[in-house]
Coordinates of C-alpha atoms and ligand atoms in Angstrom, one line a residue:
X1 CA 101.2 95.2 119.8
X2 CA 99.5 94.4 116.3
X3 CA 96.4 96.3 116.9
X4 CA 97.6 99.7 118.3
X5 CA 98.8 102.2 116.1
X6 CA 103.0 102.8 115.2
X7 CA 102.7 105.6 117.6
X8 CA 101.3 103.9 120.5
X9 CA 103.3 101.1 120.4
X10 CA 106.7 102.7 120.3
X11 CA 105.1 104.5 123.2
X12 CA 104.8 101.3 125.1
X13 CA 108.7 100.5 124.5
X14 CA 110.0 101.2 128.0
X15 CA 114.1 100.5 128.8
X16 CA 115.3 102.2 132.1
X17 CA 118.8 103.7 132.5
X18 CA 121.3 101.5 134.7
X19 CA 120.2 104.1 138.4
X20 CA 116.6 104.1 136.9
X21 CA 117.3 107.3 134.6
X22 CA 114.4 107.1 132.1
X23 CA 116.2 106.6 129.3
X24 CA 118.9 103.8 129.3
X25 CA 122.2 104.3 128.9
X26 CA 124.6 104.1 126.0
X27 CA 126.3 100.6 126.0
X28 CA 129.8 101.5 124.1
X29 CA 131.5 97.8 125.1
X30 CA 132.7 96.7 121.8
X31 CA 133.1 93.2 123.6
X32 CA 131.6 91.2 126.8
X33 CA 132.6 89.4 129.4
X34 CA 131.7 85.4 130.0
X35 CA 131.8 84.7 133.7
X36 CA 132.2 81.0 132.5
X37 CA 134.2 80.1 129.4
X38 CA 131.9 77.1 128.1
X39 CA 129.0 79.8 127.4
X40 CA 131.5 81.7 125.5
X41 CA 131.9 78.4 123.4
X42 CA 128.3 77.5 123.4
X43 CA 127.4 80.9 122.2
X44 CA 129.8 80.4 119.6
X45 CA 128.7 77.3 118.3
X46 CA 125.2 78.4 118.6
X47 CA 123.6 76.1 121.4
X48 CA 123.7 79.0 123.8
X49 CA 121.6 82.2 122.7
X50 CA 120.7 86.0 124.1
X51 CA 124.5 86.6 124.9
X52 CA 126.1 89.6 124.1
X53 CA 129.4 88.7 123.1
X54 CA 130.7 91.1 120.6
X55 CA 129.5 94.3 119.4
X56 CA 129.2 93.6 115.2
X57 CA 127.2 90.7 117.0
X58 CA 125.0 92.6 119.2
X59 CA 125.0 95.7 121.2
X60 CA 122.4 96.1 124.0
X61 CA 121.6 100.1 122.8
X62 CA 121.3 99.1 119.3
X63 CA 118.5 95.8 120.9
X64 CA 117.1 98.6 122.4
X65 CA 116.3 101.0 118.9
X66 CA 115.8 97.5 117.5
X67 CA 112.8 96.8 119.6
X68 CA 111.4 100.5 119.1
X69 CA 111.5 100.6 115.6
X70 CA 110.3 96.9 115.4
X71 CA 107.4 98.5 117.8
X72 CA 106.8 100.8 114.9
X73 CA 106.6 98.8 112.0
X74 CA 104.4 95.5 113.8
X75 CA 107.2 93.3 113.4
X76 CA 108.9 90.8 115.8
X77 CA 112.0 91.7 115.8
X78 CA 114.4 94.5 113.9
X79 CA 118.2 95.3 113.7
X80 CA 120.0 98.6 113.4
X81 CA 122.7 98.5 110.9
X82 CA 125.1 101.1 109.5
X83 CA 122.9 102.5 106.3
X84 CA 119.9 102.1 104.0
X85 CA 121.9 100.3 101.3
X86 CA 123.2 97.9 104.5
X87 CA 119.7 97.2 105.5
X88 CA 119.1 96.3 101.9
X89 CA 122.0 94.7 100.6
X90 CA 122.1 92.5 104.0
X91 CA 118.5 92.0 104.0
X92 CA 118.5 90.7 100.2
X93 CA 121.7 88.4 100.3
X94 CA 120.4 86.8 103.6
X95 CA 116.7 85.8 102.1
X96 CA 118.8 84.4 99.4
X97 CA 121.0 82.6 101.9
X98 CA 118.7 81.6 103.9
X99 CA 116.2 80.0 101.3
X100 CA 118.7 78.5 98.6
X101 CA 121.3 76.4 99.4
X102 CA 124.0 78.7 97.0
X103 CA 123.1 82.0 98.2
X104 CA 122.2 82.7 93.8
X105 CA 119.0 82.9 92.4
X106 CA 116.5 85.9 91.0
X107 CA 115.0 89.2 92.3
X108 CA 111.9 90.7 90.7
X109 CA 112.2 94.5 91.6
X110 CA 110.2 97.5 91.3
X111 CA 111.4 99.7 88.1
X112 CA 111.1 103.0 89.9
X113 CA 113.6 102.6 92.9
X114 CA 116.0 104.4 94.8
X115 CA 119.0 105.2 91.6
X116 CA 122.0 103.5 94.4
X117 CA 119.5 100.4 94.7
X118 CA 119.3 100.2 91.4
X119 CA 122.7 100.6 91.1
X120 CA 122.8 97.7 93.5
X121 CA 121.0 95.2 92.2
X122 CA 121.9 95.7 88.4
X123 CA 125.6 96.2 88.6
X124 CA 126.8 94.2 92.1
X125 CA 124.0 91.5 92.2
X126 CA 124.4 89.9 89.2
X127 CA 128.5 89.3 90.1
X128 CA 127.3 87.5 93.4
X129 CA 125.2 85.0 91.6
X130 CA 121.8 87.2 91.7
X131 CA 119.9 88.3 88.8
X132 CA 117.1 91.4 88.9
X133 CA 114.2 91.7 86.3
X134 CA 113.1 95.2 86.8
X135 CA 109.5 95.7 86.4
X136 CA 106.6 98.6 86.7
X137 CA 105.7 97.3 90.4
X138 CA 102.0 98.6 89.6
X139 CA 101.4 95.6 86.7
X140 CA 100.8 92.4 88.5
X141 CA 100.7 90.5 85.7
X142 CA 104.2 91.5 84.3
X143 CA 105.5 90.5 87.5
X144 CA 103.7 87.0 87.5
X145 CA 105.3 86.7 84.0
X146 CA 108.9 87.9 85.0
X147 CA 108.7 85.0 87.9
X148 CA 111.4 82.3 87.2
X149 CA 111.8 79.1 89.5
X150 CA 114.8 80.8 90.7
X151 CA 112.9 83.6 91.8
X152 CA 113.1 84.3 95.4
X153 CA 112.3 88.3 95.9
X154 CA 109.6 90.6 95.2
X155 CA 111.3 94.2 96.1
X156 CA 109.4 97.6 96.2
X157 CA 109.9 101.1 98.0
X158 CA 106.0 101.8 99.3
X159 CA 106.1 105.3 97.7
X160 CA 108.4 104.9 94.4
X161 CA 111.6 107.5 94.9
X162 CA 110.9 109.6 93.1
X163 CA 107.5 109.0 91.1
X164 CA 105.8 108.5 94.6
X165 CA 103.9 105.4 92.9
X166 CA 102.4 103.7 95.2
X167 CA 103.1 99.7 95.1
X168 CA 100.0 97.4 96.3
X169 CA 101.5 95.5 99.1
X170 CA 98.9 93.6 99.7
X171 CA 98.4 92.8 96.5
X172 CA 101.9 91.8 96.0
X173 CA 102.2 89.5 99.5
X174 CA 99.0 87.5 97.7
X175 CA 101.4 86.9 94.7
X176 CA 104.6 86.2 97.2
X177 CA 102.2 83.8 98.9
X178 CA 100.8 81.8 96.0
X179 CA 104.6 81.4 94.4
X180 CA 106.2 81.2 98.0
X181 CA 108.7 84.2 97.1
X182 CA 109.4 86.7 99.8
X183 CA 107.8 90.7 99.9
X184 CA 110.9 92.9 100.7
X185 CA 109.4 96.4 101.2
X186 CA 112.0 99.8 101.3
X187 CA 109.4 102.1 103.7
X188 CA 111.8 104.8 103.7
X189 CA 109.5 107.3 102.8
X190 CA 106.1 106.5 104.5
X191 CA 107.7 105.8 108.6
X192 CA 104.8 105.6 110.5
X193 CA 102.1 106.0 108.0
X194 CA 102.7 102.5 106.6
X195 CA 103.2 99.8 108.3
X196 CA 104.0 97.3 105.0
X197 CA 104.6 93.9 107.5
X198 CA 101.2 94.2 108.6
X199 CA 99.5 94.4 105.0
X200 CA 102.0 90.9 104.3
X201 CA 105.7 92.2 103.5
X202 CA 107.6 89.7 105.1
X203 CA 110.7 92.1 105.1
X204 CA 110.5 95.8 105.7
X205 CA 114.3 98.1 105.4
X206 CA 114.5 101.9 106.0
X207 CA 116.9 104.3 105.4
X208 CA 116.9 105.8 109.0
X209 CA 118.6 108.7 107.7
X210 CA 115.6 110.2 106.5
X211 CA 112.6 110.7 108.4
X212 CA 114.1 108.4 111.5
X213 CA 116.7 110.8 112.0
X214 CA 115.4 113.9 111.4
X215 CA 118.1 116.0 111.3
X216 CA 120.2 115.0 108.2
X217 CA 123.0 114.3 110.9
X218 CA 123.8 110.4 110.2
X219 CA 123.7 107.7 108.3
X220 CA 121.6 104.5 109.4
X221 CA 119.7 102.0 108.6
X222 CA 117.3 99.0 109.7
X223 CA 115.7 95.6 109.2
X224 CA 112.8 94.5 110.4
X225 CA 111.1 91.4 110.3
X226 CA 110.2 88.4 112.0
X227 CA 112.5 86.8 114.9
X228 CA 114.5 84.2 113.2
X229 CA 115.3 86.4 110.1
X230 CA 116.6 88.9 112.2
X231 CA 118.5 86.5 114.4
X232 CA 119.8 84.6 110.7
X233 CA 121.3 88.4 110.0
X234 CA 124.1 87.8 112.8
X235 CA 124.3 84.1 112.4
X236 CA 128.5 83.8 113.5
X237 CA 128.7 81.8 110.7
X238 CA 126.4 82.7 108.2
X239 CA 124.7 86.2 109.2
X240 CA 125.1 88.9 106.4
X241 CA 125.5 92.1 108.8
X242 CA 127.6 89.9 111.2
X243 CA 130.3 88.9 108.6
X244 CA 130.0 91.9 106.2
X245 CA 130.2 94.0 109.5
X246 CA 127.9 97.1 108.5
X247 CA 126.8 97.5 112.1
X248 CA 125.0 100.4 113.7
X249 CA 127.1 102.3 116.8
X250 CA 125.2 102.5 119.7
X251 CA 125.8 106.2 120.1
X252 CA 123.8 106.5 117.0
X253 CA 121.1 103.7 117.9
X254 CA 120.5 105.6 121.6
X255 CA 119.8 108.9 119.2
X256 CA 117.6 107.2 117.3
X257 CA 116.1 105.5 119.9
X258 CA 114.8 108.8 121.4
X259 CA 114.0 110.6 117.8
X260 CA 111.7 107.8 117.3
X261 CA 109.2 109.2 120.1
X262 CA 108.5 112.6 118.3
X263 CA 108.9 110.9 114.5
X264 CA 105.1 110.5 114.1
X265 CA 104.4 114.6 115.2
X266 CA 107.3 115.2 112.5
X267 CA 105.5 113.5 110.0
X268 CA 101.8 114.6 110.5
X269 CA 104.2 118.5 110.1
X270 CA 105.6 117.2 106.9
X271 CA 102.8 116.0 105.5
X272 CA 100.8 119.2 106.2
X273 CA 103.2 121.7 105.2
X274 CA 103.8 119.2 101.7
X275 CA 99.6 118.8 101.2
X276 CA 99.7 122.8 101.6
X277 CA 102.1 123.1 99.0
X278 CA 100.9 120.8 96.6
X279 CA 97.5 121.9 96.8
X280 CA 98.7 125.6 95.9
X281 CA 100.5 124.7 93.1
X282 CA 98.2 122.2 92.0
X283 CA 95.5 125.1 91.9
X284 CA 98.1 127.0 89.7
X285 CA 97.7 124.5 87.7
X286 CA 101.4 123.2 88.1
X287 CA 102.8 119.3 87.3
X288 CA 102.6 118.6 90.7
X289 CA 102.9 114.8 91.7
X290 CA 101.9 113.9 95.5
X291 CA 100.0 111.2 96.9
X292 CA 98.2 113.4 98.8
X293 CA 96.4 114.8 96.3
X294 CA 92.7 113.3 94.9
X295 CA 94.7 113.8 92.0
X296 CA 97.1 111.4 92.6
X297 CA 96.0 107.9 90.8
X298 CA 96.5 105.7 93.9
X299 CA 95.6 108.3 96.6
X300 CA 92.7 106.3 97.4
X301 CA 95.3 103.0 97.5
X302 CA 97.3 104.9 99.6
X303 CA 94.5 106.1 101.6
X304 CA 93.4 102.6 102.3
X305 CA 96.9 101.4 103.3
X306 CA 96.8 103.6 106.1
X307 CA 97.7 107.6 105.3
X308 CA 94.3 108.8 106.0
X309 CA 95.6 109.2 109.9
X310 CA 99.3 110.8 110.0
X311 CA 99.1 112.1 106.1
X312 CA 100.8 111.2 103.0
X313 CA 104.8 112.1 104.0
X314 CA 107.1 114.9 102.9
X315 CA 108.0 113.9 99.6
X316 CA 106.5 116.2 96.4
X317 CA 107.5 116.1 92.8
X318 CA 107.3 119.3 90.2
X319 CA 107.4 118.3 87.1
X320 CA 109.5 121.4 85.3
X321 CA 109.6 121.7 81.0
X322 CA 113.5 120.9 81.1
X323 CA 116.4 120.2 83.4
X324 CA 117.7 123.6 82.8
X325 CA 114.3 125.2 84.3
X326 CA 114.3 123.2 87.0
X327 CA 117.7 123.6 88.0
X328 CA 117.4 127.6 87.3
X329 CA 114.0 127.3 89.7
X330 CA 115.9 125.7 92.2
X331 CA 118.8 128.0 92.3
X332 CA 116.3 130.8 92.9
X333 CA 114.3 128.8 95.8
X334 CA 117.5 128.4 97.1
X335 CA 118.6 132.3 97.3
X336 CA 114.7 133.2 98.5
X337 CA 115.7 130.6 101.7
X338 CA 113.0 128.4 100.8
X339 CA 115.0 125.5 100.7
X340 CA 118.1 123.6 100.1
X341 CA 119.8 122.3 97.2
X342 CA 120.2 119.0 98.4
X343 CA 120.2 115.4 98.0
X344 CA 118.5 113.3 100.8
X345 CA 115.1 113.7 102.4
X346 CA 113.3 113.9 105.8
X347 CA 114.9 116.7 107.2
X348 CA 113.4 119.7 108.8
X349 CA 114.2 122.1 106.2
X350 CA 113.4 121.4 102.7
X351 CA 115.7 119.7 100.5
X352 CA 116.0 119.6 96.7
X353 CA 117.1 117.8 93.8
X354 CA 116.6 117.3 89.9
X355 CA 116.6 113.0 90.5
X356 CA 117.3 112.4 86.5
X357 CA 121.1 114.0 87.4
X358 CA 121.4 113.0 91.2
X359 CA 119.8 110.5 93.4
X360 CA 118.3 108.8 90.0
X361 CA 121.5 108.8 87.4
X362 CA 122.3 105.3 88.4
X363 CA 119.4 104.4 86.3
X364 CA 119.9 104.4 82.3
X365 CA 118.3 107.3 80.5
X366 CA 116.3 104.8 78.3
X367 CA 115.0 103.5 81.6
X368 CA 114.5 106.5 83.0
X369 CA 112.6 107.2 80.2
X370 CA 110.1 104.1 80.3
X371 CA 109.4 104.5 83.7
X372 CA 108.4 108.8 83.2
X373 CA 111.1 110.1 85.1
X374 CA 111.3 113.5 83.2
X375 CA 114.8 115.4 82.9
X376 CA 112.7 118.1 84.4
X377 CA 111.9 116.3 87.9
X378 CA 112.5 118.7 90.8
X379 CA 112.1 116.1 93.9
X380 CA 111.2 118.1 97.2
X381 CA 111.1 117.0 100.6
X382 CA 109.5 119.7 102.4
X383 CA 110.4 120.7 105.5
X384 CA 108.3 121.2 108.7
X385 CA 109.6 124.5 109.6
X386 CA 108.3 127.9 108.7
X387 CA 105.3 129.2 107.9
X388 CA 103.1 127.7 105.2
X389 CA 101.6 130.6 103.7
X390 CA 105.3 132.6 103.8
X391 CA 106.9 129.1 101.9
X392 CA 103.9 129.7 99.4
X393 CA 104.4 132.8 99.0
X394 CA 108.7 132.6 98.1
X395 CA 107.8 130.0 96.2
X396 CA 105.4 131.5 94.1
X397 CA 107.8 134.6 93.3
X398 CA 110.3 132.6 92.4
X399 CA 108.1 130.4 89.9
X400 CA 107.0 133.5 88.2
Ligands
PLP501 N1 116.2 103.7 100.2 C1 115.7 104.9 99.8 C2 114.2 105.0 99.4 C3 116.5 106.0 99.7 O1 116.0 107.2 99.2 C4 117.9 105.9 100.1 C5 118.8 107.0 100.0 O2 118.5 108.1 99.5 C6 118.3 104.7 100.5 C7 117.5 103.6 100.6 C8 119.8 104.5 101.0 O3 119.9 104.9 102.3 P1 121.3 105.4 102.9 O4 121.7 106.6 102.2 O5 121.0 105.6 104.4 O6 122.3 104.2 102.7

């Protein structure tokens, strides 16, 4: 599995339907029959494994999108669950469960993250025993500093939402490795171009409603990561998603499941229709921030961890002179149909937001201010439909 690419191996995921149908079929059971009591009670007490016994502890539609998505991102194993901020929350409380004896200790996180993961980690963590020392993810040496003997976590999104830094995963796992901490990578935005376990994350979450999904539809979410971590997340006594409950339904793990097969073709569109943009406005000389770009500082980092084959996603960044501007330039992009006014990303149509009032207000404006996020940020997730040149062209009248 390791050496083909994301899109070949969800390509070699293969689940029949109950007749032979070639997709499977939707398993709604919320609970299963034991033909023999004892396994019942041996699953329980955990001697007896690979039953399906309840649905918050497994669901045979949701194994299924668990193995495809675990096919995409090179890991052993993954689980569906009901959000983004499930696949994080879950994800970070169980490393700190299963490594520490209290479930407490200290995260070391990336500055520039999602504004409801920050919100997260600075204003729930700390009241379940777990402290966060926010640093720029891009100085290794601040983060060697910032590491405590209570430190458990490095945590990073792979393109920064919504700088679009790009964190050095490899260069973090070395430092996870050499103070045995654990690399917990958010790869929301870069599905199928980066495939963080394989440069040494040991944990990698997505949002799966963004790209995964598509269609701005749902909300889901997933953890992937190496066979006993995924099995610790529905541990009957001790698994995070299994006794906070934020399970995926298998209605929405069977549609994920088939959007997964066209996800790379929707990314190569959003990356083109995103590198077209941001090339035009770049050439009018416009703050535009994309990784895409030679202009970008880590485009060659970001080259090298793997977007030279698929592109470098949907996400761009226009830096406008105020929040005013940028909200009147969006209000006009709206009426000219080239987008939405929006939060979210990954959908087919192209969604806006200023971050410094929306999807970043969680974080402080003094922080928001050390880390560059400008009151003027209009985040864009371009969509794949439309023509390029006709976008340009609406934008460009309504810039002017
Ligand atoms: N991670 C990133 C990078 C996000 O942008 C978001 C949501 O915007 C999330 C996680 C949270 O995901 P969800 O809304 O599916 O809970």
């Amino acid at each position: 599995m390791k050496n083909f690419t994301p899109e070949q191996s969800i390509r070699d995921v293969q689940h029949f339907g109950e007749e032979g149908g070639v997709v499977p079929v939707i398993d709604v059971a919320a609970t299963s029959t034991f033909l023999n009591p004892a396994d019942m009670e041996r699953t329980f007490s955990g001697e007896l494994q690979g039953c399906y016994l309840y649905s918050r502890h497994s669901n045979p539609t949701v194994n299924f999108f668990g193995k495809k998505i675990a096919a995409m991102e090179g890991t052993e194993a993954a689980l569906g669950v009901a959000s983004g901020m499930a696949a994080i929350s879950c994800a970070v409380e169980q490393i700190f469960r299963n490594e520490t004896k209290s479930g407490r200790g200290h995260i070391i996180a990336s500055q520039t993250v999602y504004g409801g993961t920050y919100a997260l980690f600075h204003n729930i963590f700390p009241s379940r025993g777990i402290d966060v020392t926010f640093v720029d993810i891009r100085d290794l040496a601040a983060i060697e500093a910032s590491i405590t003997p209570e430190t458990k976590i490095i945590y990073s999104e792979t393109l920064s939402n919504p700088l679009l830094a790009v964190c050095d995963i490899k260069a973090l796992s070395a430092l996870c490795k050499k103070h045995n901490l654990k690399l917990v990578i958010d790869n929301t935005f870069a599905p199928m171009i980066v495939r963080p376990y394989e440069l040494g994350a040991d944990v990698v979450v997505h949002s799966c409603t963004k790209y995964i999904s598509g269609a701005s539809d749902m909300i889901a979410g997933a953890i992937c990561g190496d066979q006993p971590f995924i099995s610790s997340l529905i541990d009957v006594n001790h698994g995070s998603v299994m006794l906070n409950g934020p399970v995926m339904d298998p209605r929405i793990a069977h549609e994920l499941y088939l959007r997964l097969d066209h996800l790379s073709i929707r990314m190569k569109a959003h990356s083109d229709m995103a590198l077209f943009l941001a090339q035009k406005m770049e050439e009018k000389n416009l703050k535009v921030i994309y990784p895409g770009l030679k202009s970008h500082p880590q485009h060659e980092l970001y080259q090298m961890m793997g977007a030279n084959r698929i592109g470098h996603g949907g996400v761009l960044t226009l830096v406008c002179q105020d929040a005013e501007k940028a909200r009147i330039l969006a209000t006009k992009l709206q009426d000219e149909k080239f987008g939405l006014y929006a939060v979210s990303l990954g959908f087919s149509r192209t969604l806006m937001s200023c971050s410094a009032k929306s999807t970043s207000s969680e974080i402080p404006e003094e922080e928001r201010k050390k880390m560059g996020l400008e009151e003027g940020l209009l985040r864009f997730s371009i969509g794949y439909t439309g023509d390029p040149q006709v976008m340009w062209e609406r934008f460009w009248k309504c810039y002017n």
